[in-house]
Amino acid sequence: MAPMWNYILLGFVPLAVALEVLHAPAVWIFLVSALALLPLAGLMGRATEELAARAGSTVGGLLNATFGNAAELIIAIVALLAGKIEVVKASITGSILSNLLLVLGLSIFMGGLRHSTQRFNAQAAGVMTSLLTLTLIAFLLPAFFDLAERGFFKVLDPALPDQMFSLATAGVLILIYLANIYFSLRTHKDMVSGLSDEAHHEAHWSLPVAVGVLAAATVGVAVMAEFLVGSLEEATQALGLSEFFVGIILIPLVGNAAEHFAAVVFAMKNKMDLAVQIAVGSSLQIALLVAPILVIVGYLAGRPMDLVFQNPLELAALAASILATNAVVRDGESHWLEGVMLLGVYALLGFAFFFTPK
Amino acid sequence: MAPMWNYILLGFVPLAVALEVLHAPAVWIFLVSALALLPLAGLMGRATEELAARAGSTVGGLLNATFGNAAELIIAIVALLAGKIEVVKASITGSILSNLLLVLGLSIFMGGLRHSTQRFNAQAAGVMTSLLTLTLIAFLLPAFFDLAERGFFKVLDPALPDQMFSLATAGVLILIYLANIYFSLRTHKDMVSGLSDEAHHEAHWSLPVAVGVLAAATVGVAVMAEFLVGSLEEATQALGLSEFFVGIILIPLVGNAAEHFAAVVFAMKNKMDLAVQIAVGSSLQIALLVAPILVIVGYLAGRPMDLVFQNPLELAALAASILATNAVVRDGESHWLEGVMLLGVYALLGFAFFFTPK
Amino acid sequence: MAPMWNYILLGFVPLAVALEVLHAPAVWIFLVSALALLPLAGLMGRATEELAARAGSTVGGLLNATFGNAAELIIAIVALLAGKIEVVKASITGSILSNLLLVLGLSIFMGGLRHSTQRFNAQAAGVMTSLLTLTLIAFLLPAFFDLAERGFFKVLDPALPDQMFSLATAGVLILIYLANIYFSLRTHKDMVSGLSDEAHHEAHWSLPVAVGVLAAATVGVAVMAEFLVGSLEEATQALGLSEFFVGIILIPLVGNAAEHFAAVVFAMKNKMDLAVQIAVGSSLQIALLVAPILVIVGYLAGRPMDLVFQNPLELAALAASILATNAVVRDGESHWLEGVMLLGVYALLGFAFFFTPK
């Protein structure tokens, strides 16, 4: 989960600070701070797990469920406060895409090469696909709302109802997130208990070490995120990439690399339940917790962000990834071909984003 | 099914007549006639069941299948003849929404609080979700047809092909409705027989009483519907509601309250098959029988109504409710969290309709 | 599979040649060459099976998988080279529609009249519905890409990115096609082996006869396709049909009639696995092999064809047919009512295409 190369990559953290202090070209700051985020996000996850391991299963589950995507949340808040609202929205979409298509696809493919048919808890998968469908509805609805409003009515301030509706949506999503936690950790614990037992690892770090690492890594992520966002505009121009591409492809890769690695390893060990749980659970966390928090933070900070994804390609990508995942996951078993299929959808979407003119 | 408060609410019937005669303000007539419709719709359902109980299972099933949504059909026809076509269309959508999300959601939630996992006939659920999918296609297709026609071709009278296509669609839907009845009452009776046996209750009323109550309640519904529709325009302006909101939220609540109550009670008694049957079956009846009848009645009465739902939010709402129901129902089991999810989708749609400018 | 009337219909081949030589009216050439294509396409399929029967299961499976839709591919290439790009695209959509709705619907309906519940391999069905979902995504994505590009950016040459994206999509589709063949013929052979054994028939023709028939039928298809395409414009005007209607309804019927017949016969013998395999497998072959080949051939021949289906009705039809098939097939069992439902969707689409003004 935190292998040797993770520590080596930490060398990029001081390097990024040095480049920033020396006013190095934006491209360098952008690339080095992106690389530095990889091990820092990994360390945040590792320290959270250490704390969870000491805390007993319920509180531990709660910790993992709440801080599992903390690194991405920090990066997104920094970008939001810098006014990069389209990048933030793209990173929400991109996180869901990369978890459902890239992580789950690679896990099913790599696991499937070793194991002819892999099975996982169909009941838990049923609940997950239901929640994914809710997510799809919640993310597509505001676009239709916006369309209805623009097309059928003349509004003086078109942003106002979008904003109110997005806040109401955020409230509903957080309620469902809390209901899901109560469901998994209390009323239907045994339905998913096999999962947490298997994932449960012993605490290796002392409590002060775990807390200290978490605090240091959190600060590191926040600082690197400032560098990344600060250099974003200049760097993307120099690299010939769109900010949208950075948000939808690069930021999710950087924020999720450690989880990606863990899911594939579990799949190769035929612990498919854990791999599915990481990939789908992480997507649900982004949709039901991270996205609504960003809407509320943006509202309070005077940087109002709605949930209206206006790029039709972004909407299509969300719908495609959730439809494809539901098709693959709902029968509770997987073969390598289904992994190829999910990776194929990711490739199609990647081409679409790449060929989209800047 | 017809508890005490149902009889108390009947007091609103003479009150509505008095207000109408005295030319009371439209808001009062509107609200009182809406309240008066609640017990009348309930009595129509009860009298139909009494007749069905005397009639043997096949004819009884036929009676229930045909008159189950008679109250809503009467209200819709009155509104259609008054030229309130958008209200009628909204009430069709709203009926499907409230049955699939509100009734089914509440049933699964309330039932799930008492019973950890509730199971229902997966085979029957499979047929139902297939029919829901057909419904979705039939209701979305005319909008795409309309779009294709407007966008790609210049038509002299744009309403003409829409009208012809809607009539053809109505014919196909009624054929499938008849096929479904033949399927459930004849060729695959045993697949759903557990259902009707459990639901079957003994006749308590004498035949003349049942016929008399049915006749009186039908007349009552028709009169109250006239009052409701007559006061609609003035009342909605006074209340600050859109006619669309009345059609999509209020009319379905009024027409279906008795069924809603029954489904939740069955779910709490762990008779999940019956609850699913009421909620999904009622939606299918609206889509496959009531909607096509309205198209044909409108055509014959010179008030042509097509099935083109042009409000993108209405289309999204239909798609969302059917997708969410399919996700929840298809595995033949439910937990309270899935009820929360359906109610969450209803809340999201409610917010969207509420925040839509009038 | 190749009954008597097939040989009688071959009489239309010389008749078509005669009409062409005599410069008969285009309508006659069009109709007679369409009728002549029926037995020729059937003979190509029969000869391929004869070769496959001699070749052992792997190579035989490969032959069937590659040449199963050869007749349609030839017709489409002839139309493509004649610049009838919209007809070619319509015939791709139409082939998928007619296989999923007409062939599968008729098979389930006719089979279901004789057998109350028909079961088929749910595992294989699960893989198929996953691939159908991928197909849906791959075919819808370019339209959203096109929309994003037009709506959000100003491009100098709007066709350029569409073309590049379509070529990339074609590459991904062919890769997934190859992966699927490797999956079915190598790594997961036993999962679908029951299928091929049952379908396997003994070789009746000597090798030279099989090769000769295949060559002759291929030439015949190519010549008749030339006549059909050459007379298309004049004939459709005379008949009052749109070229779109010919592409989406008529060409698929002509190219697939033999398969249609075979699938229904298998279903009536309760060999539902084979019927599903023919209908769904053929659709997948069109989407994953024929369509990408056409994109590449068009590109090489200077007749660039993208995969952007711009008619919203065509997109809706693709989505509808795949959603309906998934709903019916995913539980691994079928009843006659589900056949009625698929045929109902086909009728709705047929009405929509028919009422669309030319």
XYZ file of N, CA and C in Angstrom, chain C residues 171-287:
351
model
N -10.717 1.818 -33.953
C -9.615 0.995 -33.454
C -9.979 0.302 -32.142
N -10.566 1.059 -31.221
C -10.948 0.466 -29.921
C -11.972 -0.639 -30.130
N -12.960 -0.402 -31.009
C -14.008 -1.397 -31.225
C -13.427 -2.690 -31.784
N -12.500 -2.571 -32.755
C -11.907 -3.781 -33.331
C -11.085 -4.530 -32.287
N -10.357 -3.791 -31.448
C -9.607 -4.457 -30.371
C -10.544 -5.245 -29.465
N -11.683 -4.653 -29.122
C -12.614 -5.345 -28.228
C -13.249 -6.526 -28.958
N -13.457 -6.387 -30.256
C -13.962 -7.516 -31.040
C -12.978 -8.687 -30.977
N -11.696 -8.381 -31.184
C -10.684 -9.442 -31.132
C -10.611 -10.050 -29.737
N -10.678 -9.196 -28.709
C -10.651 -9.712 -27.333
C -11.828 -10.647 -27.097
N -12.991 -10.278 -27.605
C -14.184 -11.106 -27.426
C -14.022 -12.463 -28.104
N -13.414 -12.479 -29.308
C -13.178 -13.751 -29.994
C -12.199 -14.616 -29.205
N -11.122 -13.997 -28.727
C -10.148 -14.731 -27.919
C -10.818 -15.297 -26.678
N -11.699 -14.498 -26.084
C -12.442 -14.909 -24.885
C -13.319 -16.124 -25.179
N -14.090 -16.058 -26.286
C -15.069 -17.130 -26.539
C -14.435 -18.383 -27.117
N -13.349 -18.218 -27.891
C -12.769 -19.396 -28.537
C -11.576 -19.954 -27.768
N -11.012 -19.178 -26.845
C -9.838 -19.655 -26.105
C -10.075 -19.709 -24.593
N -9.997 -18.550 -23.932
C -9.923 -18.606 -22.456
C -11.220 -19.049 -21.797
N -12.377 -18.743 -22.372
C -13.641 -19.114 -21.733
C -14.518 -19.937 -22.665
N -13.831 -20.814 -23.424
C -14.498 -21.657 -24.396
C -15.654 -22.445 -23.782
N -15.421 -23.033 -22.594
C -16.430 -23.901 -21.996
C -17.666 -23.115 -21.578
N -17.489 -21.816 -21.284
C -18.649 -21.031 -20.858
C -19.679 -20.955 -21.984
N -19.181 -20.992 -23.240
C -20.096 -20.913 -24.368
C -20.063 -22.168 -25.228
N -19.397 -23.244 -24.713
C -19.176 -24.414 -25.574
C -20.488 -25.134 -25.872
N -21.395 -25.219 -24.885
C -22.676 -25.869 -25.137
C -23.279 -25.341 -26.423
N -23.111 -24.058 -26.604
C -23.621 -23.381 -27.785
C -23.128 -23.979 -29.085
N -21.789 -23.959 -29.233
C -21.254 -24.325 -30.543
C -21.497 -25.807 -30.841
N -21.488 -26.654 -29.767
C -21.747 -28.068 -30.017
C -23.149 -28.269 -30.589
N -24.093 -27.563 -29.984
C -25.472 -27.720 -30.418
C -25.652 -27.198 -31.851
N -24.961 -26.102 -32.120
C -25.125 -25.479 -33.426
C -24.364 -26.249 -34.511
N -23.307 -26.942 -34.052
C -22.435 -27.645 -34.962
C -23.222 -28.607 -35.848
N -23.123 -28.435 -37.136
C -23.753 -29.453 -37.966
C -22.688 -30.081 -38.864
N -22.998 -31.262 -39.358
C -22.003 -31.974 -40.155
C -21.855 -31.329 -41.524
N -20.665 -31.505 -42.082
C -20.436 -30.974 -43.422
C -21.175 -31.852 -44.440
N -21.958 -31.242 -45.317
C -22.683 -31.993 -46.336
C -22.082 -31.800 -47.720
N -21.423 -30.672 -47.895
C -20.871 -30.361 -49.205
C -19.398 -30.727 -49.226
N -18.904 -31.101 -50.410
C -17.458 -31.327 -50.519
C -16.763 -29.965 -50.471
N -15.476 -29.985 -50.143
C -14.757 -28.722 -49.995
C -14.833 -27.847 -51.248
N -14.560 -28.429 -52.473
C -14.619 -27.558 -53.660
C -16.004 -26.941 -53.849
N -17.063 -27.720 -53.560
C -18.411 -27.178 -53.711
C -18.598 -25.984 -52.778
N -18.198 -26.160 -51.494
C -18.387 -25.088 -50.513
C -17.642 -23.831 -50.935
N -16.359 -24.018 -51.346
C -15.571 -22.860 -51.763
C -16.190 -22.205 -52.994
N -16.617 -23.041 -53.937
C -17.210 -22.521 -55.170
C -18.487 -21.743 -54.901
N -19.375 -22.314 -54.052
C -20.624 -21.628 -53.741
C -20.344 -20.301 -53.064
N -19.375 -20.321 -52.129
C -19.055 -19.086 -51.420
C -18.586 -18.012 -52.393
N -17.689 -18.416 -53.301
C -17.164 -17.437 -54.266
C -18.274 -16.904 -55.155
N -19.107 -17.826 -55.679
C -20.172 -17.410 -56.589
C -21.170 -16.502 -55.882
N -21.559 -16.882 -54.648
C -22.549 -16.087 -53.921
C -21.991 -14.709 -53.592
N -20.682 -14.661 -53.260
C -20.073 -13.374 -52.940
C -20.118 -12.442 -54.143
N -19.741 -12.989 -55.312
C -19.815 -12.188 -56.534
C -21.250 -11.745 -56.778
N -22.197 -12.689 -56.609
C -23.609 -12.359 -56.822
C -24.063 -11.232 -55.925
N -23.699 -11.303 -54.622
C -24.101 -10.250 -53.688
C -23.542 -8.914 -54.154
N -22.271 -8.946 -54.582
C -21.628 -7.679 -54.974
C -22.304 -7.062 -56.173
N -22.680 -7.929 -57.136
C -23.326 -7.402 -58.347
C -24.719 -6.857 -58.015
N -25.500 -7.636 -57.257
C -26.854 -7.200 -56.903
C -26.810 -5.904 -56.089
N -25.750 -5.807 -55.193
C -25.615 -4.593 -54.387
C -25.392 -3.376 -55.278
N -24.610 -3.582 -56.337
C -24.397 -2.483 -57.296
C -25.716 -2.048 -57.920
N -26.513 -3.038 -58.337
C -27.811 -2.717 -58.949
C -28.695 -1.965 -57.948
N -28.730 -2.495 -56.713
C -29.589 -1.914 -55.680
C -29.209 -0.465 -55.411
N -27.905 -0.246 -55.208
C -27.450 1.103 -54.877
C -27.620 2.035 -56.077
N -27.345 1.493 -57.276
C -27.475 2.313 -58.474
C -28.899 2.795 -58.709
N -29.872 1.970 -58.347
C -31.265 2.328 -58.598
C -31.923 3.002 -57.395
N -31.129 3.145 -56.299
C -31.705 3.576 -55.019
C -32.427 4.925 -55.113
N -31.711 5.920 -55.660
C -32.246 7.282 -55.605
C -33.553 7.392 -56.381
N -33.511 6.881 -57.633
C -34.700 6.971 -58.482
C -35.851 6.150 -57.902
N -35.507 4.943 -57.418
C -36.550 4.036 -56.931
C -37.238 4.585 -55.693
N -36.447 5.138 -54.745
C -37.076 5.641 -53.520
C -37.999 6.809 -53.845
N -37.581 7.647 -54.817
C -38.469 8.752 -55.209
C -39.777 8.224 -55.776
N -39.649 7.224 -56.654
C -40.854 6.670 -57.275
C -41.749 6.000 -56.233
N -41.137 5.338 -55.235
C -41.923 4.615 -54.234
C -42.385 5.511 -53.090
N -41.886 6.756 -53.039
C -42.275 7.640 -51.955
C -41.644 7.283 -50.622
N -40.513 6.557 -50.669
C -39.801 6.224 -49.430
C -38.577 7.113 -49.301
N -38.104 7.352 -48.059
C -36.850 8.075 -47.898
C -35.688 7.087 -48.002
N -34.520 7.587 -48.461
C -33.331 6.724 -48.492
C -33.011 6.230 -47.087
N -33.268 7.093 -46.087
C -33.051 6.714 -44.692
C -33.883 5.485 -44.326
N -35.149 5.464 -44.761
C -36.039 4.343 -44.466
C -35.512 3.065 -45.115
N -35.035 3.191 -46.363
C -34.461 2.020 -47.046
C -33.266 1.492 -46.260
N -32.398 2.424 -45.804
C -31.206 1.989 -45.086
C -31.535 1.349 -43.754
N -32.487 1.930 -43.048
C -32.701 1.486 -41.668
C -33.662 0.305 -41.575
N -34.534 0.126 -42.557
C -35.497 -0.982 -42.485
C -35.244 -2.035 -43.576
N -35.147 -1.604 -44.844
C -35.130 -2.587 -45.930
C -33.815 -3.351 -46.064
N -32.691 -2.617 -46.110
C -31.405 -3.301 -46.315
C -31.131 -4.334 -45.214
N -31.364 -3.993 -43.930
C -31.135 -5.025 -42.892
C -32.030 -6.244 -43.060
N -33.274 -6.043 -43.492
C -34.155 -7.193 -43.693
C -33.600 -8.104 -44.764
N -33.164 -7.512 -45.871
C -32.635 -8.284 -46.993
C -31.359 -9.032 -46.603
N -30.475 -8.347 -45.874
C -29.188 -8.964 -45.557
C -29.260 -10.029 -44.479
N -30.329 -9.990 -43.658
C -30.372 -10.874 -42.491
C -31.455 -11.925 -42.526
N -32.227 -11.988 -43.618
C -33.421 -12.833 -43.602
C -33.122 -14.276 -43.207
N -32.025 -14.834 -43.747
C -31.720 -16.242 -43.465
C -31.461 -16.451 -41.976
N -30.680 -15.542 -41.386
C -30.413 -15.645 -39.949
C -31.694 -15.510 -39.134
N -32.535 -14.567 -39.551
C -33.801 -14.361 -38.847
C -34.567 -15.668 -38.767
N -34.680 -16.313 -39.909
C -35.420 -17.541 -40.006
C -34.818 -18.603 -39.076
N -33.479 -18.724 -39.119
C -32.804 -19.739 -38.305
C -33.053 -19.509 -36.821
N -32.981 -18.245 -36.381
C -33.135 -17.950 -34.952
C -34.529 -18.334 -34.476
N -35.550 -18.024 -35.277
C -36.919 -18.341 -34.870
C -37.112 -19.855 -34.793
N -36.537 -20.584 -35.768
C -36.670 -22.040 -35.747
C -36.007 -22.616 -34.498
N -34.795 -22.123 -34.151
C -34.133 -22.610 -32.931
C -34.989 -22.326 -31.698
N -35.567 -21.134 -31.641
C -36.376 -20.767 -30.465
C -37.574 -21.692 -30.329
N -38.204 -22.034 -31.467
C -39.381 -22.905 -31.400
C -39.001 -24.311 -30.956
N -37.724 -24.699 -31.226
C -37.234 -25.998 -30.732
C -36.705 -25.880 -29.301
N -36.949 -24.738 -28.659
C -36.501 -24.474 -27.283
C -34.976 -24.432 -27.156
N -34.263 -24.200 -28.267
C -32.812 -23.993 -28.197
C -32.570 -22.490 -28.124
N -32.970 -21.929 -26.977
C -32.999 -20.482 -26.820
C -31.601 -19.886 -26.834
N -30.618 -20.659 -26.328
C -29.243 -20.160 -26.329
C -28.789 -19.798 -27.735
N -29.144 -20.683 -28.699
C -28.718 -20.421 -30.075
C -29.434 -19.209 -30.649
N -30.745 -19.085 -30.358
C -31.493 -17.943 -30.887
C -30.914 -16.631 -30.364
N -30.636 -16.593 -29.041
C -30.066 -15.375 -28.455
C -28.696 -15.102 -29.053
N -27.907 -16.171 -29.209
C -26.567 -16.040 -29.761
C -26.611 -15.436 -31.171
N -27.535 -15.927 -32.011
C -27.630 -15.400 -33.378
C -28.008 -13.926 -33.354
N -29.062 -13.600 -32.590
C -29.566 -12.227 -32.636
C -28.592 -11.242 -32.003
N -28.167 -11.528 -30.767
C -27.294 -10.590 -30.082
C -25.895 -10.635 -30.672
N -25.398 -11.855 -30.957
C -24.066 -11.989 -31.529
C -23.943 -11.253 -32.855
N -24.974 -11.339 -33.667
C -24.935 -10.663 -34.956
C -24.901 -9.148 -34.781
N -25.674 -8.642 -33.811
C -25.639 -7.199 -33.533
C -24.259 -6.763 -33.088
N -23.652 -7.562 -32.225
C -22.326 -7.211 -31.732
C -21.317 -7.202 -32.873
N -21.473 -8.182 -33.792
C -20.565 -8.248 -34.932
C -20.692 -7.000 -35.818
N -21.926 -6.558 -36.023
C -22.140 -5.336 -36.798
C -21.450 -4.152 -36.120
N -21.647 -4.045 -34.804
C -21.161 -2.866 -34.091
C -19.655 -2.891 -33.908
